[in-house]
mmCIF file of C-alpha atoms and ligand atoms in Angstrom:
data_model
loop_
_atom_site.group_PDB
_atom_site.id
_atom_site.type_symbol
_atom_site.label_atom_id
_atom_site.label_comp_id
_atom_site.label_asym_id
_atom_site.label_seq_id
_atom_site.Cartn_x
_atom_site.Cartn_y
_atom_site.Cartn_z
ATOM 1 C CA MET A 1457 0.000 0.000 0.000
ATOM 2 C CA ALA A 1458 1.344 3.419 -0.916
ATOM 3 C CA GLU A 1459 2.064 5.690 1.991
ATOM 4 C CA LEU A 1460 -0.558 8.339 2.566
ATOM 5 C CA SER A 1461 0.398 11.950 2.021
ATOM 6 C CA ASP A 1462 -1.091 15.366 2.568
ATOM 7 C CA VAL A 1463 -0.830 17.672 -0.443
ATOM 8 C CA ILE A 1464 -2.222 21.155 -1.044
ATOM 9 C CA THR A 1465 -2.737 22.268 -4.653
ATOM 10 C CA PHE A 1466 -3.247 25.986 -5.128
ATOM 11 C CA LEU A 1467 -5.851 26.218 -7.905
ATOM 12 C CA GLY A 1468 -5.447 29.975 -7.807
ATOM 13 C CA THR A 1469 -3.599 32.647 -5.841
ATOM 14 C CA ALA A 1470 -5.622 35.749 -6.727
ATOM 15 C CA GLY A 1471 -7.288 37.741 -3.973
ATOM 16 C CA ALA A 1472 -9.782 40.572 -3.914
ATOM 17 C CA ARG A 1473 -11.513 42.224 -6.822
ATOM 18 C CA PHE A 1474 -8.998 43.478 -9.331
ATOM 19 C CA VAL A 1475 -6.619 40.567 -9.537
ATOM 20 C CA VAL A 1476 -9.607 38.202 -9.691
ATOM 21 C CA THR A 1477 -11.755 40.060 -12.232
ATOM 22 C CA ARG A 1478 -8.798 40.637 -14.538
ATOM 23 C CA GLN A 1479 -7.383 37.155 -13.859
ATOM 24 C CA PHE A 1480 -3.829 38.480 -13.523
ATOM 25 C CA LEU A 1481 -3.579 35.428 -11.327
ATOM 26 C CA ALA A 1482 -5.967 32.481 -11.386
ATOM 27 C CA SER A 1483 -8.664 32.183 -8.754
ATOM 28 C CA GLY A 1484 -10.452 29.033 -7.645
ATOM 29 C CA GLY A 1485 -9.262 28.200 -4.126
ATOM 30 C CA ALA A 1486 -7.278 25.180 -3.063
ATOM 31 C CA TRP A 1487 -7.582 21.426 -3.398
ATOM 32 C CA LEU A 1488 -6.548 19.541 -0.283
ATOM 33 C CA SER A 1489 -5.625 15.932 -0.807
ATOM 34 C CA LEU A 1490 -5.338 14.707 2.776
ATOM 35 C CA GLY A 1491 -4.656 10.979 2.770
ATOM 36 C CA ASP A 1492 -7.650 9.462 1.004
ATOM 37 C CA THR A 1493 -9.783 12.525 1.596
ATOM 38 C CA GLN A 1494 -10.253 15.150 -1.107
ATOM 39 C CA ILE A 1495 -11.414 18.579 0.055
ATOM 40 C CA LEU A 1496 -12.045 21.769 -1.912
ATOM 41 C CA LEU A 1497 -11.536 25.049 -0.083
ATOM 42 C CA ASP A 1498 -13.095 28.320 -1.275
ATOM 43 C CA PRO A 1499 -14.105 27.558 -4.877
ATOM 44 C CA GLY A 1500 -13.772 31.021 -6.359
ATOM 45 C CA PRO A 1501 -14.251 31.824 -10.056
ATOM 46 C CA GLY A 1502 -12.494 29.263 -12.249
ATOM 47 C CA SER A 1503 -12.357 26.484 -9.668
ATOM 48 C CA LEU A 1504 -13.922 23.885 -11.968
ATOM 49 C CA VAL A 1505 -11.675 24.808 -14.890
ATOM 50 C CA GLN A 1506 -8.502 24.901 -12.769
ATOM 51 C CA ALA A 1507 -9.319 21.603 -11.033
ATOM 52 C CA THR A 1508 -10.066 19.654 -14.201
ATOM 53 C CA LYS A 1509 -7.035 21.197 -15.931
ATOM 54 C CA ARG A 1510 -4.913 19.713 -13.135
ATOM 55 C CA LYS A 1511 -6.622 16.324 -13.394
ATOM 56 C CA LEU A 1512 -8.319 16.703 -10.040
ATOM 57 C CA ASP A 1513 -11.634 14.872 -10.195
ATOM 58 C CA PRO A 1514 -14.535 16.696 -8.474
ATOM 59 C CA THR A 1515 -16.572 13.467 -8.259
ATOM 60 C CA LYS A 1516 -13.948 12.288 -5.725
ATOM 61 C CA LEU A 1517 -14.491 15.236 -3.380
ATOM 62 C CA GLU A 1518 -15.612 14.434 0.160
ATOM 63 C CA ALA A 1519 -16.232 18.035 1.099
ATOM 64 C CA ILE A 1520 -16.425 21.607 -0.085
ATOM 65 C CA ILE A 1521 -15.580 24.225 2.531
ATOM 66 C CA LEU A 1522 -16.458 27.892 2.207
ATOM 67 C CA SER A 1523 -14.759 30.385 4.520
ATOM 68 C CA HIS A 1524 -17.123 33.223 3.600
ATOM 69 C CA ARG A 1525 -19.558 34.287 0.946
ATOM 70 C CA HIS A 1526 -17.478 36.855 -0.942
ATOM 71 C CA LEU A 1527 -17.436 36.163 -4.662
ATOM 72 C CA ASP A 1528 -13.680 35.585 -4.963
ATOM 73 C CA HIS A 1529 -14.188 32.618 -2.596
ATOM 74 C CA SER A 1530 -17.635 31.369 -3.605
ATOM 75 C CA GLY A 1531 -18.015 32.114 -7.335
ATOM 76 C CA ASP A 1532 -17.879 28.472 -8.453
ATOM 77 C CA ILE A 1533 -19.504 26.848 -5.431
ATOM 78 C CA ASN A 1534 -22.706 25.954 -7.272
ATOM 79 C CA ILE A 1535 -21.000 24.222 -10.167
ATOM 80 C CA MET A 1536 -18.634 22.455 -7.750
ATOM 81 C CA VAL A 1537 -21.582 21.108 -5.735
ATOM 82 C CA GLU A 1538 -23.038 19.881 -8.993
ATOM 83 C CA ALA A 1539 -19.686 18.361 -10.020
ATOM 84 C CA MET A 1540 -19.132 16.667 -6.630
ATOM 85 C CA THR A 1541 -22.543 15.013 -6.906
ATOM 86 C CA ASP A 1542 -21.982 13.987 -10.529
ATOM 87 C CA GLY A 1543 -24.583 16.393 -11.815
ATOM 88 C CA GLY A 1544 -26.876 15.706 -8.889
ATOM 89 C CA THR A 1545 -27.166 12.013 -9.751
ATOM 90 C CA LYS A 1546 -25.333 10.871 -6.595
ATOM 91 C CA LYS A 1547 -26.228 12.153 -3.162
ATOM 92 C CA ARG A 1548 -22.743 12.507 -1.750
ATOM 93 C CA GLY A 1549 -20.254 14.816 -0.097
ATOM 94 C CA MET A 1550 -20.458 17.421 2.618
ATOM 95 C CA VAL A 1551 -20.595 21.176 2.338
ATOM 96 C CA PHE A 1552 -19.449 23.519 5.132
ATOM 97 C CA VAL A 1553 -20.513 27.160 5.041
ATOM 98 C CA PRO A 1554 -21.111 30.057 7.446
ATOM 99 C CA ALA A 1555 -24.796 30.634 8.250
ATOM 100 C CA ASP A 1556 -24.982 33.835 6.226
ATOM 101 C CA ALA A 1557 -24.074 31.899 3.072
ATOM 102 C CA LEU A 1558 -27.473 30.200 3.338
ATOM 103 C CA ASN A 1559 -29.618 33.106 4.507
ATOM 104 C CA GLN A 1560 -31.848 35.507 2.549
ATOM 105 C CA GLU A 1561 -29.523 35.475 -0.411
ATOM 106 C CA PRO A 1562 -27.981 31.999 -0.416
ATOM 107 C CA VAL A 1563 -24.748 31.526 -2.338
ATOM 108 C CA ILE A 1564 -25.796 27.914 -2.979
ATOM 109 C CA PHE A 1565 -28.964 27.779 -5.089
ATOM 110 C CA SER A 1566 -31.847 26.165 -3.212
ATOM 111 C CA TYR A 1567 -32.355 23.480 -5.872
ATOM 112 C CA LEU A 1568 -28.739 22.333 -5.298
ATOM 113 C CA GLN A 1569 -28.944 22.249 -1.508
ATOM 114 C CA SER A 1570 -30.377 18.722 -1.476
ATOM 115 C CA TYR A 1571 -27.608 17.307 -3.701
ATOM 116 C CA PRO A 1572 -24.866 16.787 -1.065
ATOM 117 C CA GLN A 1573 -25.214 14.342 1.812
ATOM 118 C CA ASN A 1574 -25.411 17.299 4.148
ATOM 119 C CA ILE A 1575 -24.677 20.970 4.557
ATOM 120 C CA GLN A 1576 -23.103 21.919 7.875
ATOM 121 C CA VAL A 1577 -23.077 25.415 9.279
ATOM 122 C CA LEU A 1578 -19.711 26.705 10.498
ATOM 123 C CA THR A 1579 -19.665 28.481 13.847
ATOM 124 C CA GLU A 1580 -17.035 30.124 16.035
ATOM 125 C CA GLY A 1581 -15.223 27.442 18.039
ATOM 126 C CA GLY A 1582 -16.682 24.742 15.793
ATOM 127 C CA SER A 1583 -15.142 21.325 15.280
ATOM 128 C CA TYR A 1584 -16.013 19.012 12.391
ATOM 129 C CA MET A 1585 -14.865 15.692 10.939
ATOM 130 C CA ILE A 1586 -14.350 14.788 7.288
ATOM 131 C CA ASN A 1587 -13.345 11.107 7.371
ATOM 132 C CA ASP A 1588 -10.169 11.109 9.482
ATOM 133 C CA VAL A 1589 -9.512 14.824 9.003
ATOM 134 C CA SER A 1590 -10.595 17.203 11.723
ATOM 135 C CA LEU A 1591 -11.514 20.758 10.885
ATOM 136 C CA LYS A 1592 -11.742 23.604 13.383
ATOM 137 C CA THR A 1593 -12.993 27.151 13.039
ATOM 138 C CA PRO A 1594 -11.445 28.705 16.140
ATOM 139 C CA ILE A 1595 -12.569 32.299 15.777
ATOM 140 C CA ARG A 1596 -14.798 34.503 13.708
ATOM 141 C CA HIS A 1597 -12.689 36.843 11.623
ATOM 142 C CA LYS A 1598 -13.147 40.585 11.336
ATOM 143 C CA HIS A 1599 -14.446 40.882 7.798
ATOM 144 C CA PRO A 1600 -17.638 42.446 6.358
ATOM 145 C CA VAL A 1601 -19.398 39.043 6.148
ATOM 146 C CA GLU A 1602 -19.295 36.009 8.467
ATOM 147 C CA THR A 1603 -15.810 34.556 7.942
ATOM 148 C CA TYR A 1604 -13.749 31.751 9.476
ATOM 149 C CA GLY A 1605 -10.182 30.539 9.202
ATOM 150 C CA PHE A 1606 -9.319 26.871 9.679
ATOM 151 C CA ILE A 1607 -7.155 24.414 11.548
ATOM 152 C CA PHE A 1608 -6.847 21.091 9.714
ATOM 153 C CA ARG A 1609 -5.551 18.033 11.536
ATOM 154 C CA THR A 1610 -4.807 14.833 9.631
ATOM 155 C CA PRO A 1611 -3.311 11.675 11.170
ATOM 156 C CA ARG A 1612 0.044 13.009 9.868
ATOM 157 C CA HIS A 1613 0.042 16.814 10.055
ATOM 158 C CA THR A 1614 -1.585 19.886 11.512
ATOM 159 C CA PHE A 1615 -1.866 23.079 9.531
ATOM 160 C CA SER A 1616 -3.752 26.343 9.675
ATOM 161 C CA TRP A 1617 -5.184 28.571 7.003
ATOM 162 C CA ILE A 1618 -5.790 32.189 8.006
ATOM 163 C CA ILE A 1619 -8.445 33.501 5.632
ATOM 164 C CA ASP A 1620 -9.369 37.148 4.976
ATOM 165 C CA THR A 1621 -9.611 39.306 8.066
ATOM 166 C CA LYS A 1622 -8.771 42.652 9.462
ATOM 167 C CA TYR A 1623 -5.756 42.237 11.731
ATOM 168 C CA PHE A 1624 -6.544 41.937 15.416
ATOM 169 C CA GLU A 1625 -4.431 41.582 18.507
ATOM 170 C CA ASP A 1626 -4.697 37.869 19.420
ATOM 171 C CA LEU A 1627 -5.446 36.541 15.926
ATOM 172 C CA ALA A 1628 -2.343 34.319 15.730
ATOM 173 C CA SER A 1629 -2.940 32.731 19.137
ATOM 174 C CA HIS A 1630 -6.050 30.961 17.812
ATOM 175 C CA TYR A 1631 -4.108 29.032 15.182
ATOM 176 C CA GLU A 1632 -1.465 26.303 15.323
ATOM 177 C CA GLY A 1633 0.440 23.868 13.161
ATOM 178 C CA ASP A 1634 3.670 23.092 11.349
ATOM 179 C CA LEU A 1635 2.378 24.886 8.290
ATOM 180 C CA LEU A 1636 0.593 28.210 8.094
ATOM 181 C CA VAL A 1637 -1.125 29.362 4.918
ATOM 182 C CA ILE A 1638 -2.113 32.992 5.070
ATOM 183 C CA ASN A 1639 -4.176 35.220 2.794
ATOM 184 C CA VAL A 1640 -2.214 38.431 2.261
ATOM 185 C CA VAL A 1641 -4.122 40.838 0.044
ATOM 186 C CA ARG A 1642 -2.241 44.043 0.730
ATOM 187 C CA LEU A 1643 1.390 45.127 0.664
ATOM 188 C CA ASN A 1644 0.865 47.883 3.231
ATOM 189 C CA PRO A 1645 -1.724 48.356 5.965
ATOM 190 C CA GLY A 1646 -4.505 50.778 5.086
ATOM 191 C CA ALA A 1647 -7.872 50.941 3.336
ATOM 192 C CA PRO A 1648 -9.568 48.613 2.668
ATOM 193 C CA ILE A 1649 -8.575 47.534 6.142
ATOM 194 C CA ASP A 1650 -10.592 44.331 6.239
ATOM 195 C CA HIS A 1651 -7.668 42.356 4.782
ATOM 196 C CA LEU A 1652 -4.241 41.431 6.094
ATOM 197 C CA SER A 1653 -1.181 43.279 4.879
ATOM 198 C CA LEU A 1654 2.372 41.976 4.603
ATOM 199 C CA PRO A 1655 3.688 43.525 7.874
ATOM 200 C CA GLU A 1656 0.683 42.070 9.695
ATOM 201 C CA ALA A 1657 1.305 38.660 8.139
ATOM 202 C CA LYS A 1658 4.908 38.931 9.301
ATOM 203 C CA ASN A 1659 3.756 39.568 12.897
ATOM 204 C CA ILE A 1660 1.478 36.538 12.725
ATOM 205 C CA ILE A 1661 4.234 34.313 11.304
ATOM 206 C CA GLU A 1662 6.663 35.455 13.991
ATOM 207 C CA GLU A 1663 4.133 34.815 16.727
ATOM 208 C CA LEU A 1664 3.025 31.416 15.454
ATOM 209 C CA ARG A 1665 6.477 30.261 14.306
ATOM 210 C CA PRO A 1666 5.363 27.463 11.956
ATOM 211 C CA ARG A 1667 8.007 25.421 10.148
ATOM 212 C CA VAL A 1668 6.797 26.845 6.847
ATOM 213 C CA ALA A 1669 4.490 29.736 5.970
ATOM 214 C CA ILE A 1670 2.861 30.116 2.555
ATOM 215 C CA LEU A 1671 1.508 33.466 1.389
ATOM 216 C CA THR A 1672 -1.412 33.500 -1.049
ATOM 217 C CA HIS A 1673 -4.582 35.389 -2.127
ATOM 218 C CA PHE A 1674 -2.695 38.355 -3.535
ATOM 219 C CA GLY A 1675 -4.273 41.712 -4.294
ATOM 220 C CA MET A 1676 -2.826 44.203 -6.756
ATOM 221 C CA THR A 1677 -0.252 45.767 -4.438
ATOM 222 C CA MET A 1678 1.151 42.362 -3.460
ATOM 223 C CA TRP A 1679 1.143 41.105 -7.037
ATOM 224 C CA ARG A 1680 3.002 44.169 -8.309
ATOM 225 C CA ALA A 1681 5.622 43.814 -5.574
ATOM 226 C CA LYS A 1682 6.480 40.240 -6.697
ATOM 227 C CA PRO A 1683 5.289 37.948 -3.899
ATOM 228 C CA TRP A 1684 8.222 35.529 -4.326
ATOM 229 C CA GLU A 1685 10.691 38.341 -3.602
ATOM 230 C CA LEU A 1686 8.663 39.433 -0.596
ATOM 231 C CA ALA A 1687 8.652 35.842 0.660
ATOM 232 C CA THR A 1688 12.453 35.639 0.385
ATOM 233 C CA ARG A 1689 12.758 38.840 2.378
ATOM 234 C CA LEU A 1690 10.391 37.548 5.069
ATOM 235 C CA THR A 1691 12.411 34.348 5.297
ATOM 236 C CA GLU A 1692 15.547 36.394 5.961
ATOM 237 C CA GLU A 1693 13.811 38.658 8.456
ATOM 238 C CA THR A 1694 11.988 35.974 10.442
ATOM 239 C CA GLY A 1695 14.252 32.944 10.103
ATOM 240 C CA ILE A 1696 11.133 30.963 9.142
ATOM 241 C CA SER A 1697 10.801 29.459 5.694
ATOM 242 C CA VAL A 1698 8.252 31.647 3.866
ATOM 243 C CA THR A 1699 7.049 30.793 0.361
ATOM 244 C CA ALA A 1700 4.739 32.632 -2.020
ATOM 245 C CA ALA A 1701 2.138 30.331 -3.551
ATOM 246 C CA ARG A 1702 1.975 30.169 -7.348
ATOM 247 C CA ASP A 1703 -0.985 29.153 -9.468
ATOM 248 C CA GLY A 1704 -0.982 25.368 -9.650
ATOM 249 C CA MET A 1705 1.694 24.958 -6.964
ATOM 250 C CA LYS A 1706 1.558 21.699 -5.035
ATOM 251 C CA PHE A 1707 2.848 21.645 -1.487
ATOM 252 C CA ASP A 1708 3.463 18.219 0.035
ATOM 253 C CA LEU A 1709 3.356 18.469 3.814
ATOM 254 C CA ALA A 1710 5.981 15.707 4.014
ATOM 255 C CA GLN A 1711 8.422 18.588 3.305
ATOM 256 C CA LEU A 1712 7.802 19.754 6.869
ATOM 257 C CA GLU A 1713 9.554 16.732 8.382
HETATM 258 ZN ZN1 ZN B 37 -13.349 38.399 1.561
#
């Protein structure tokens, strides 16, 4: 039997409106292949195209997780629910979303809501299981809509993904793991302040001290400043290995050992 691995594939690295709508970088979220469990995180615009292009089969998905309802995270969620359920012919898979993604203006069409095995509502301090993978949503982020970041724990690794948020004092203390993935939209702090900037990401990395940190979800100012150069600089400044995600990049968590 082949040894099980945990691999993250970045379907896209674009964040916020301009980089997404102009597709300077791809969008579409991330595909987490955690042992035998396939999970799709934040299927933004292009998720279906990027996944199939990389030979990732949506009918194998166990779960689709949505951190928040903003379009750059949720744009392809309907088609991915349809793809996971093989066009609605197989009742399978789980969907995890904040409550406000299902409210008055649901981001998942009502006729699709019966396709998956179940839809679970994410809450602050929540803990969920997807096969042998545990998922935690330790704290509600400061963002215009209900938003959560995640701690994933597999039988082999623990990693955190800090999704969009305004920076706040004890943000880092809620997360843990050998790997930290962090959405860094802005190069410098300032308006719109509901996203993390590079200096804030640096503070979080220094506080959390993971073995590896991966920056992603780049807005215009980050993209223009060449994220891979910024990552090299952060590595020098923090002594922690910092990488900038690239569209299609695969990160095997075995690299952490
Ligand atoms: Zn957002």
